[in-house]
Tab-separated table of C-alpha atoms and ligand atoms in Angstrom:
chain	number	residue	atom	x	y	z
H	1	MET	CA	-8.742	0.759	-11.898
H	2	LYS	CA	-5.027	1.465	-12.246
H	3	ARG	CA	-3.404	-0.482	-15.088
H	4	GLY	CA	0.068	1.001	-15.243
H	5	VAL	CA	2.457	3.666	-13.950
H	6	HIS	CA	0.913	6.338	-16.140
H	7	ASP	CA	-2.429	5.836	-14.297
H	8	LEU	CA	-0.884	6.791	-10.959
H	9	ALA	CA	-1.855	10.244	-9.711
H	10	LEU	CA	1.766	10.986	-8.834
H	11	PHE	CA	2.507	10.848	-12.571
H	12	GLY	CA	-0.557	12.710	-13.842
H	13	GLY	CA	-3.349	10.112	-13.589
H	14	ASP	CA	-6.652	10.819	-11.849
H	15	ALA	CA	-6.598	10.355	-8.084
H	16	ALA	CA	-8.300	7.098	-7.082
H	17	PHE	CA	-10.384	8.901	-4.406
H	18	LEU	CA	-12.071	12.272	-4.594
H	19	GLN	CA	-12.032	12.641	-0.794
H	20	PRO	CA	-9.217	11.607	1.536
H	21	LEU	CA	-9.480	7.978	2.618
H	22	TYR	CA	-8.080	7.958	6.138
H	23	MET	CA	-6.815	5.283	8.448
H	24	GLY	CA	-7.929	6.013	12.013
H	25	ARG	CA	-11.508	7.133	11.276
H	26	PRO	CA	-13.383	7.101	14.585
H	27	ASN	CA	-15.962	4.506	15.571
H	28	THR	CA	-18.596	7.021	16.640
H	29	GLY	CA	-21.408	4.534	17.389
H	30	ASP	CA	-25.071	5.455	17.210
H	31	ARG	CA	-25.345	9.260	17.042
H	32	LYS	CA	-28.737	9.397	18.684
H	33	ARG	CA	-27.460	7.411	21.654
H	34	LEU	CA	-24.565	9.874	22.009
H	35	LEU	CA	-26.822	12.911	21.821
H	36	ASP	CA	-29.257	11.370	24.305
H	37	ARG	CA	-26.415	10.819	26.745
H	38	LEU	CA	-25.136	14.377	26.305
H	39	GLU	CA	-28.662	15.741	26.839
H	40	TRP	CA	-28.932	13.650	29.966
H	41	ALA	CA	-25.628	14.966	31.318
H	42	LEU	CA	-26.770	18.543	30.599
H	43	ASP	CA	-30.135	17.963	32.282
H	44	ASN	CA	-28.316	16.343	35.191
H	45	ARG	CA	-25.926	19.309	35.371
H	46	TRP	CA	-23.070	16.990	36.225
H	47	LEU	CA	-20.265	17.402	33.733
H	48	THR	CA	-17.086	15.994	35.293
H	49	ASN	CA	-15.358	14.940	38.554
H	50	GLY	CA	-16.334	11.279	38.527
H	51	GLY	CA	-19.933	11.712	37.308
H	52	PRO	CA	-22.308	8.824	36.582
H	53	LEU	CA	-21.312	8.381	32.924
H	54	VAL	CA	-17.643	8.158	33.785
H	55	ARG	CA	-18.415	5.622	36.516
H	56	GLU	CA	-20.462	3.548	34.085
H	57	PHE	CA	-17.709	3.721	31.450
H	58	GLU	CA	-15.089	2.668	34.018
H	59	GLN	CA	-17.186	-0.337	35.025
H	60	ARG	CA	-17.663	-1.417	31.381
H	61	ILE	CA	-13.922	-1.176	30.672
H	62	ALA	CA	-12.938	-3.021	33.861
H	63	ASP	CA	-15.383	-5.807	32.886
H	64	LEU	CA	-13.956	-5.944	29.360
H	65	ALA	CA	-10.426	-6.239	30.710
H	66	GLY	CA	-11.470	-8.759	33.332
H	67	VAL	CA	-10.162	-6.684	36.260
H	68	ARG	CA	-11.717	-5.049	39.310
H	69	ASN	CA	-10.777	-1.421	38.651
H	70	CYS	CA	-10.614	1.094	35.879
H	71	VAL	CA	-9.654	4.730	36.474
H	72	ALA	CA	-10.681	6.770	33.463
H	73	THR	CA	-8.282	9.564	32.475
H	74	CYS	CA	-8.166	12.450	30.024
H	75	ASN	CA	-5.859	10.447	27.764
H	76	ALA	CA	-3.528	7.427	27.889
H	77	THR	CA	-0.348	9.496	28.075
H	78	ALA	CA	-1.496	11.004	31.374
H	79	GLY	CA	-2.603	7.509	32.450
H	80	LEU	CA	0.933	6.184	31.956
H	81	GLN	CA	2.395	9.138	33.839
H	82	LEU	CA	0.032	8.636	36.749
H	83	LEU	CA	0.976	4.966	36.924
H	84	LEU	CA	4.684	5.634	37.087
H	85	ARG	CA	4.131	8.422	39.556
H	86	GLU	CA	1.833	6.404	41.814
H	87	ALA	CA	4.345	3.551	41.942
H	88	GLU	CA	7.133	6.045	42.723
H	89	VAL	CA	9.289	4.605	39.953
H	90	THR	CA	12.781	6.035	39.855
H	91	GLY	CA	15.773	5.705	37.533
H	92	GLU	CA	15.376	3.732	34.322
H	93	VAL	CA	12.365	2.273	32.601
H	94	ILE	CA	12.958	-0.540	30.115
H	95	MET	CA	10.628	-0.189	27.166
H	96	PRO	CA	10.407	-0.704	23.409
H	97	SER	CA	11.296	2.029	20.947
H	98	MET	CA	8.801	0.536	18.460
H	99	THR	CA	5.758	2.433	19.739
H	100	PHE	CA	4.028	5.776	19.449
H	101	VAL	CA	6.299	8.422	20.949
H	102	ALA	CA	3.777	9.102	23.725
H	103	THR	CA	5.015	6.004	25.592
H	104	ALA	CA	8.546	7.381	25.754
H	105	HIS	CA	7.464	10.933	26.451
H	106	ALA	CA	5.334	9.811	29.410
H	107	VAL	CA	8.458	8.306	30.955
H	108	ARG	CA	10.778	11.174	30.119
H	109	TRP	CA	8.303	13.852	31.278
H	110	LEU	CA	8.615	12.401	34.785
H	111	GLY	CA	12.402	12.757	34.723
H	112	LEU	CA	12.878	9.032	34.218
H	113	ARG	CA	15.213	7.551	31.635
H	114	PRO	CA	13.653	5.379	28.951
H	115	VAL	CA	15.984	2.483	28.196
H	116	PHE	CA	14.994	1.372	24.706
H	117	CYS	CA	15.194	-2.301	24.155
H	118	ASP	CA	14.988	-4.102	20.826
H	119	ILE	CA	11.956	-6.169	19.758
H	120	ASP	CA	11.339	-9.742	18.820
H	121	PRO	CA	11.002	-9.354	15.007
H	122	ASP	CA	8.216	-11.941	14.977
H	123	THR	CA	5.939	-9.991	17.316
H	124	GLY	CA	7.126	-6.372	17.240
H	125	CYS	CA	7.005	-6.440	21.035
H	126	LEU	CA	9.846	-6.497	23.602
H	127	ASP	CA	12.330	-9.359	23.342
H	128	PRO	CA	12.483	-10.720	26.893
H	129	LYS	CA	16.124	-11.909	26.536
H	130	LEU	CA	17.160	-8.336	25.758
H	131	VAL	CA	15.032	-6.974	28.584
H	132	GLU	CA	16.799	-9.285	31.031
H	133	ALA	CA	20.166	-8.076	29.724
H	134	ALA	CA	19.106	-4.423	30.085
H	135	VAL	CA	18.272	-4.671	33.812
H	136	THR	CA	20.676	-2.637	35.981
H	137	PRO	CA	20.665	-1.534	39.615
H	138	ARG	CA	19.031	1.682	38.320
H	139	THR	CA	16.069	-0.079	36.665
H	140	GLY	CA	12.778	0.950	38.263
H	141	ALA	CA	10.209	-0.637	35.949
H	142	ILE	CA	9.492	-2.451	32.742
H	143	LEU	CA	6.935	-0.882	30.446
H	144	GLY	CA	5.762	-3.246	27.665
H	145	VAL	CA	3.642	-2.254	24.703
H	146	HIS	CA	1.100	-4.566	23.074
H	147	LEU	CA	1.923	-3.252	19.614
H	148	TRP	CA	-1.094	-3.225	17.247
H	149	GLY	CA	-2.928	-5.317	19.858
H	150	ARG	CA	-0.481	-8.209	19.630
H	151	PRO	CA	0.431	-9.373	23.120
H	152	SER	CA	3.807	-8.694	24.739
H	153	PRO	CA	5.572	-11.793	26.118
H	154	VAL	CA	3.661	-11.462	29.389
H	155	ASP	CA	4.911	-14.587	31.172
H	156	GLU	CA	8.577	-13.961	30.442
H	157	LEU	CA	8.337	-10.294	31.457
H	158	ALA	CA	6.489	-11.224	34.649
H	159	ALA	CA	9.322	-13.650	35.533
H	160	ILE	CA	11.997	-10.981	34.954
H	161	ALA	CA	10.080	-8.404	36.965
H	162	ALA	CA	9.591	-10.820	39.840
H	163	GLU	CA	13.245	-11.916	39.827
H	164	HIS	CA	14.527	-8.331	39.988
H	165	GLY	CA	11.763	-6.812	42.110
H	166	LEU	CA	10.639	-4.476	39.336
H	167	LYS	CA	7.271	-2.921	38.596
H	168	LEU	CA	5.726	-4.184	35.378
H	169	PHE	CA	3.294	-2.034	33.405
H	170	TYR	CA	1.817	-2.240	29.923
H	171	ASP	CA	0.869	0.376	27.423
H	172	ALA	CA	-2.285	-1.309	26.104
H	173	ALA	CA	-3.340	1.675	23.954
H	174	HIS	CA	-4.074	-0.647	21.010
H	175	ALA	CA	-5.180	-3.696	22.911
H	176	LEU	CA	-8.827	-3.377	23.966
H	177	GLY	CA	-10.540	-6.717	23.457
H	178	CYS	CA	-7.307	-8.590	22.707
H	179	THR	CA	-6.008	-11.660	24.526
H	180	SER	CA	-2.845	-13.531	25.407
H	181	ARG	CA	-3.553	-17.264	25.780
H	182	GLN	CA	-7.197	-16.354	26.075
H	183	ARG	CA	-6.596	-14.022	28.994
H	184	ARG	CA	-7.598	-10.472	28.306
H	185	LEU	CA	-4.953	-7.810	27.825
H	186	GLY	CA	-5.475	-5.194	30.477
H	187	SER	CA	-5.176	-7.806	33.218
H	188	PHE	CA	-1.403	-8.312	33.178
H	189	GLY	CA	1.457	-6.821	35.179
H	190	ASP	CA	0.864	-4.340	37.970
H	191	ALA	CA	-1.476	-2.291	35.755
H	192	GLU	CA	-2.166	-1.486	32.117
H	193	VAL	CA	-3.355	1.598	30.246
H	194	PHE	CA	-5.825	1.728	27.357
H	195	SER	CA	-6.226	4.699	25.051
H	196	PHE	CA	-9.613	5.974	23.952
H	197	HIS	CA	-8.270	8.576	21.568
H	198	ALA	CA	-10.473	9.327	18.532
H	199	THR	CA	-8.370	7.022	16.383
H	200	LYS	CA	-8.712	3.998	18.648
H	201	VAL	CA	-11.106	1.086	18.268
H	202	VAL	CA	-13.234	2.563	21.063
H	203	ASN	CA	-12.988	6.289	21.544
H	204	SER	CA	-14.094	8.928	24.015
H	205	PHE	CA	-12.927	11.805	21.814
H	206	GLU	CA	-9.806	11.833	24.032
H	207	GLY	CA	-9.400	9.462	26.928
H	208	GLY	CA	-7.534	6.730	28.704
H	209	GLY	CA	-8.259	3.998	31.203
H	210	ILE	CA	-5.874	2.588	33.805
H	211	VAL	CA	-6.905	-0.969	34.621
H	212	THR	CA	-5.697	-2.991	37.595
H	213	ASP	CA	-6.766	-5.608	40.055
H	214	ASP	CA	-4.924	-3.789	42.839
H	215	ASP	CA	-7.595	-1.905	44.813
H	216	THR	CA	-5.081	0.198	46.759
H	217	ARG	CA	-3.294	1.253	43.591
H	218	ALA	CA	-6.640	2.145	42.011
H	219	GLU	CA	-7.688	4.220	45.009
H	220	ARG	CA	-4.381	6.115	44.991
H	221	LEU	CA	-4.606	6.652	41.224
H	222	ARG	CA	-8.142	7.933	41.580
H	223	ALA	CA	-6.923	10.505	44.079
H	224	LEU	CA	-3.845	11.392	42.044
H	225	HIS	CA	-5.855	12.122	38.916
H	226	ASN	CA	-7.987	14.543	40.929
H	227	PHE	CA	-5.320	16.805	42.485
H	228	GLY	CA	-4.550	14.192	45.170
H	229	LEU	CA	-7.764	15.167	46.945
H	230	GLY	CA	-9.075	12.804	49.597
H	231	HIS	CA	-5.815	10.906	49.994
H	232	ASP	CA	-3.054	12.716	51.900
H	233	GLY	CA	-0.565	9.909	51.239
H	234	VAL	CA	-0.281	10.357	47.487
H	235	GLY	CA	1.432	13.744	47.447
H	236	ALA	CA	0.913	16.313	44.699
H	237	GLY	CA	-1.806	15.203	42.365
H	238	ILE	CA	-2.812	16.554	39.023
H	239	ASN	CA	-5.985	17.009	37.032
H	240	ALA	CA	-6.210	14.107	34.569
H	241	LYS	CA	-9.913	13.264	34.817
H	242	MET	CA	-12.249	12.207	32.054
H	243	SER	CA	-15.305	14.405	31.490
H	244	GLU	CA	-18.901	13.253	31.232
H	245	ALA	CA	-18.979	14.283	27.553
H	246	SER	CA	-16.036	11.996	26.888
H	247	ALA	CA	-17.627	9.161	28.783
H	248	ALA	CA	-20.848	9.667	26.815
H	249	MET	CA	-18.884	9.105	23.627
H	250	GLY	CA	-16.934	6.242	25.209
H	251	LEU	CA	-20.136	4.416	26.193
H	252	THR	CA	-21.647	4.978	22.773
H	253	SER	CA	-18.527	3.896	20.947
H	254	LEU	CA	-18.361	0.810	23.195
H	255	GLU	CA	-21.848	-0.179	22.065
H	256	GLY	CA	-20.459	-0.253	18.536
H	257	PHE	CA	-17.308	-2.152	19.549
H	258	ALA	CA	-18.406	-5.633	18.446
H	259	ASP	CA	-19.531	-4.328	15.074
H	260	ALA	CA	-16.314	-2.362	14.684
H	261	VAL	CA	-14.195	-5.459	15.396
H	262	ALA	CA	-16.266	-7.496	12.924
H	263	SER	CA	-15.837	-4.935	10.200
H	264	ASN	CA	-12.126	-4.499	11.019
H	265	ARG	CA	-11.686	-8.238	10.745
H	266	ALA	CA	-13.513	-8.416	7.407
H	267	ASN	CA	-11.345	-5.536	6.145
H	268	TYR	CA	-8.198	-7.240	7.338
H	269	GLU	CA	-9.163	-10.524	5.595
H	270	LEU	CA	-9.908	-8.662	2.379
H	271	TYR	CA	-6.533	-6.861	2.450
H	272	ARG	CA	-4.887	-10.226	3.088
H	273	GLN	CA	-6.676	-11.780	0.120
H	274	GLU	CA	-5.977	-8.872	-2.210
H	275	LEU	CA	-2.301	-8.520	-1.291
H	276	SER	CA	-1.480	-12.213	-0.982
H	277	GLY	CA	1.363	-13.399	-3.159
H	278	LEU	CA	2.588	-9.881	-3.879
H	279	PRO	CA	6.421	-10.048	-3.741
H	280	GLY	CA	7.879	-7.801	-1.035
H	281	VAL	CA	4.533	-7.005	0.596
H	282	ARG	CA	3.563	-8.758	3.799
H	283	LEU	CA	0.645	-8.120	6.105
H	284	ILE	CA	1.395	-8.301	9.823
H	285	ASP	CA	-0.653	-11.261	11.018
H	286	TYR	CA	-2.685	-11.920	14.137
H	287	ASP	CA	-2.652	-15.232	16.010
H	288	PRO	CA	-5.963	-16.940	15.086
H	289	ALA	CA	-5.944	-18.666	18.497
H	290	GLU	CA	-6.223	-15.266	20.228
H	291	ARG	CA	-8.806	-12.539	20.145
H	292	ASN	CA	-7.820	-9.290	18.504
H	293	ASN	CA	-9.616	-6.100	17.538
H	294	TYR	CA	-7.989	-6.059	14.057
H	295	HIS	CA	-7.881	-2.285	14.332
H	296	TYR	CA	-4.571	-1.994	12.544
H	297	VAL	CA	-3.887	-3.319	9.084
H	298	ILE	CA	-0.124	-3.082	8.862
H	299	ALA	CA	1.794	-3.926	5.721
H	300	GLN	CA	5.528	-4.420	5.573
H	301	ILE	CA	7.111	-3.173	2.366
H	302	ASP	CA	10.462	-4.725	1.620
H	303	ALA	CA	12.217	-2.246	-0.671
H	304	GLY	CA	14.909	-4.813	-1.397
H	305	ILE	CA	12.273	-6.880	-3.198
H	306	THR	CA	9.829	-4.243	-4.525
H	307	GLY	CA	12.437	-1.681	-5.481
H	308	LEU	CA	10.079	0.860	-3.932
H	309	HIS	CA	10.724	2.380	-0.517
H	310	ARG	CA	7.877	2.555	1.976
H	311	ASP	CA	8.130	6.381	2.067
H	312	LEU	CA	7.690	6.623	-1.718
H	313	LEU	CA	4.684	4.304	-1.514
H	314	LEU	CA	3.185	6.609	1.162
H	315	THR	CA	3.728	9.598	-1.133
H	316	LEU	CA	2.234	7.745	-4.029
H	317	LEU	CA	-0.822	6.748	-1.969
H	318	ARG	CA	-1.186	10.302	-0.711
H	319	ALA	CA	-1.377	11.524	-4.298
H	320	GLU	CA	-4.312	9.122	-4.752
H	321	ASN	CA	-5.927	10.652	-1.619
H	322	VAL	CA	-5.144	7.570	0.464
H	323	VAL	CA	-3.892	8.749	3.835
H	324	ALA	CA	-1.898	5.777	5.124
H	325	GLN	CA	0.500	6.277	8.029
H	326	PRO	CA	4.020	5.050	8.847
H	327	TYR	CA	3.032	3.681	12.275
H	328	PHE	CA	5.498	3.724	13.981
H	329	SER	CA	8.393	5.238	12.191
H	330	PRO	CA	10.974	6.247	13.093
H	331	GLY	CA	11.287	4.350	16.398
H	332	CYS	CA	11.399	6.553	19.507
H	333	HIS	CA	15.166	6.107	19.831
H	334	GLN	CA	15.629	7.779	16.452
H	335	ARG	CA	13.552	10.811	17.423
H	336	GLU	CA	14.550	13.788	19.528
H	337	PRO	CA	15.261	14.151	22.339
H	338	TYR	CA	16.158	10.496	22.636
H	339	ARG	CA	18.398	10.314	19.543
H	340	THR	CA	20.721	12.909	21.135
H	341	GLU	CA	20.303	12.005	24.804
H	342	TYR	CA	20.494	8.200	24.590
H	343	PRO	CA	21.981	7.101	21.251
H	344	VAL	CA	21.494	3.407	20.762
H	345	SER	CA	21.300	0.981	17.834
H	346	LEU	CA	18.283	-1.359	17.701
H	347	PRO	CA	18.505	-3.326	14.472
H	348	HIS	CA	15.164	-5.164	14.602
H	349	THR	CA	13.252	-1.990	15.497
H	350	GLU	CA	14.961	0.003	12.780
H	351	HIS	CA	14.302	-2.684	10.184
H	352	LEU	CA	10.587	-2.967	11.057
H	353	ALA	CA	10.054	0.812	11.458
H	354	GLU	CA	11.481	1.444	8.029
H	355	GLN	CA	9.023	-0.939	6.360
H	356	VAL	CA	5.663	-0.482	8.066
H	357	ILE	CA	2.611	1.231	6.718
H	358	ALA	CA	-0.820	1.391	8.386
H	359	LEU	CA	-3.555	1.085	5.788
H	360	PRO	CA	-7.044	2.629	5.934
H	361	THR	CA	-9.563	0.495	7.757
H	362	GLY	CA	-12.455	0.844	10.192
H	363	PRO	CA	-16.214	0.950	9.700
H	364	ALA	CA	-15.955	3.983	7.395
H	365	VAL	CA	-13.861	2.093	4.825
H	366	SER	CA	-15.763	0.033	2.267
H	367	ARG	CA	-14.721	-3.168	0.543
H	368	GLU	CA	-14.564	-1.306	-2.740
H	369	ASP	CA	-12.223	1.238	-1.118
H	370	ILE	CA	-9.924	-1.558	-0.035
H	371	ARG	CA	-9.871	-3.148	-3.479
H	372	ARG	CA	-8.868	0.203	-4.975
H	373	VAL	CA	-6.115	0.761	-2.390
H	374	CYS	CA	-4.723	-2.723	-3.110
H	375	ASP	CA	-4.931	-2.037	-6.792
H	376	ILE	CA	-2.623	0.992	-6.337
H	377	ILE	CA	-0.226	-1.061	-4.190
H	378	ARG	CA	-0.174	-3.805	-6.820
H	379	VAL	CA	0.677	-1.421	-9.644
H	380	ALA	CA	3.209	0.456	-7.522
H	381	THR	CA	5.090	-2.590	-6.331
H	382	ALA	CA	5.028	-4.243	-9.765
H	383	HIS	CA	6.897	-1.253	-11.160
H	384	GLY	CA	8.982	-0.311	-8.123
H	385	PRO	CA	12.352	0.431	-9.771
H	386	ARG	CA	10.756	2.434	-12.585
H	387	ILE	CA	8.647	4.511	-10.185
H	388	THR	CA	11.686	5.104	-7.991
H	389	ALA	CA	13.665	6.348	-10.970
H	390	GLN	CA	10.786	8.450	-12.311
H	391	ALA	CA	10.177	10.042	-8.893
H	392	GLY	CA	13.878	10.814	-8.609
H	393	ALA	CA	13.912	9.113	-5.218
M	1	LIG	N1	0.704	4.473	23.382
M	1	LIG	C1	0.464	4.090	22.105
M	1	LIG	C2	1.046	2.806	21.640
M	1	LIG	C3	-0.286	4.879	21.248
M	1	LIG	O1	-0.534	4.516	19.980
M	1	LIG	C4	-0.806	6.104	21.753
M	1	LIG	C5	-1.598	6.986	20.902
M	1	LIG	C6	-0.566	6.431	23.096
M	1	LIG	C7	0.213	5.582	23.892
M	1	LIG	C8	-1.109	7.667	23.721
M	1	LIG	O2	-2.515	7.663	23.758
M	1	LIG	P1	-3.324	9.071	23.998
M	1	LIG	O3	-2.569	9.864	25.052
M	1	LIG	O4	-3.405	9.765	22.663
M	1	LIG	O5	-4.682	8.576	24.496
M	1	LIG	C9	-2.578	9.672	16.746
M	1	LIG	C10	-3.206	9.866	18.079
M	1	LIG	O6	-3.242	11.230	18.463
M	1	LIG	C11	-2.645	9.014	19.169
M	1	LIG	O7	-3.624	8.937	20.169
M	1	LIG	C12	-2.330	7.634	18.696
M	1	LIG	N2	-1.673	6.821	19.674
M	1	LIG	C13	-1.449	7.713	17.493
M	1	LIG	C14	-1.105	6.333	16.972
M	1	LIG	O8	-2.124	8.394	16.471
M	1	LIG	P2	-1.363	11.228	15.018
M	1	LIG	O9	-0.723	12.542	15.219
M	1	LIG	O10	-0.639	10.224	14.188
M	1	LIG	O11	-2.889	11.364	14.544
M	1	LIG	P3	-3.446	12.103	13.236
M	1	LIG	O12	-4.105	13.381	13.638
M	1	LIG	O13	-2.418	12.164	12.183
M	1	LIG	O14	-4.584	11.081	12.831
M	1	LIG	C15	-4.306	9.790	12.399
M	1	LIG	C16	-5.318	9.405	11.340
M	1	LIG	O15	-6.601	9.356	11.919
M	1	LIG	C17	-5.375	10.370	10.204
M	1	LIG	O16	-5.378	9.629	9.016
M	1	LIG	C18	-6.738	11.084	10.319
M	1	LIG	C19	-7.541	10.165	11.191
M	1	LIG	N3	-8.413	10.885	12.130
M	1	LIG	C20	-7.807	11.482	13.215
M	1	LIG	C21	-8.588	12.154	14.126
M	1	LIG	C22	-7.942	12.836	15.314
M	1	LIG	C23	-9.763	10.939	11.920
M	1	LIG	O17	-10.222	10.390	10.911
M	1	LIG	N4	-10.548	11.595	12.837
M	1	LIG	C24	-10.013	12.204	13.941
M	1	LIG	O18	-10.762	12.757	14.772
M	1	LIG	O19	-1.565	10.612	16.478
């Protein structure tokens, strides 16, 4: 229990945790089930190229998203690239800057120009009025991001895309099992892409899944992610397939999905309870009328109120062996190469990015862990100006 500034590890106290307490610990599911599946794949001597485990995983993900097709990929970044490539998008892609940099890099890697658009401060997702204003004759597509699993303004973006004849895609890396007006994310726009990276609510070590109701698009994507084989019309393909080992983990992790969401939700509620009423600390909330996977517990630290900048709080937590992350800071437009290539000012993005901190959660984090993390945050924010002065920040 931390009682005062002198108890903080940054100033000589004992670290609250002996081992690092991470955010982003994988949901690995039942180990025996994973090993059985791997044994089966080895016995079967079928390791990749659309094997039975990948097919089963794709079917499960398509069902979860409520769409007809899922094309599993080696990761979500490649999934986004395949989508833009398959749709032959040219010119500019309107997208948020408030996302993991992979979203922007996927666009830029294809020689397209990301046009960063500011967010609605209430949702952290694209502001449709600003998207409308950003459309030019060069715009080829809109790429929304369901940040932390909170839905983009899907109806408004669909109307803009229809009016201007634009493709509409979503980066749904965070959004497995989430809904917008009870309709599952993954089923909006022309297609969406989930991530199954180790740090995601369901993981396949590394992996992605492109989901769409468009059978022709799915068939072309399937060819494109396998060198273009079997479909002369798609042009030069690439190798972006998921392996059977990844699908084995994906299926096993999926079996633990409901439990992971339940424990994420309980963790989120406990953080909310523990941090409630703390001046200058606000948890990003989730609409109780929607489903969410509660995989991200994001706190906003208002340095104007706490007298303690988010970065100093991260340092202070790190000294306690709490590995929180500034997801996502800085915004993509403030990182290279975008900062130099396309300088732009996005006040809402910059404000949010400067304040956010992703706290440890997931099945590996106990209730006692959370109480101790909140205890540190309470002490730190109660003595913000003193800590700032003492740290020389
Ligand atoms: N779009 C969005 C909105 C995304 O968030 C992402 C990925 C993508 C697209 C692209 O998806 P992929 O192409 O990756 O499928 C991580 C992940 O590498 C990345 O997948 C993820 N988003 C991003 C938010 O986080 P880092 O560099 O911040 O991860 P790292 O290594 O610092 O780990 C984060 C935390 O997780 C640490 O506290 C440690 C813990 N961890 C990590 C790994 C890998 C574990 O406990 N076990 C592990 O195996 O990027």
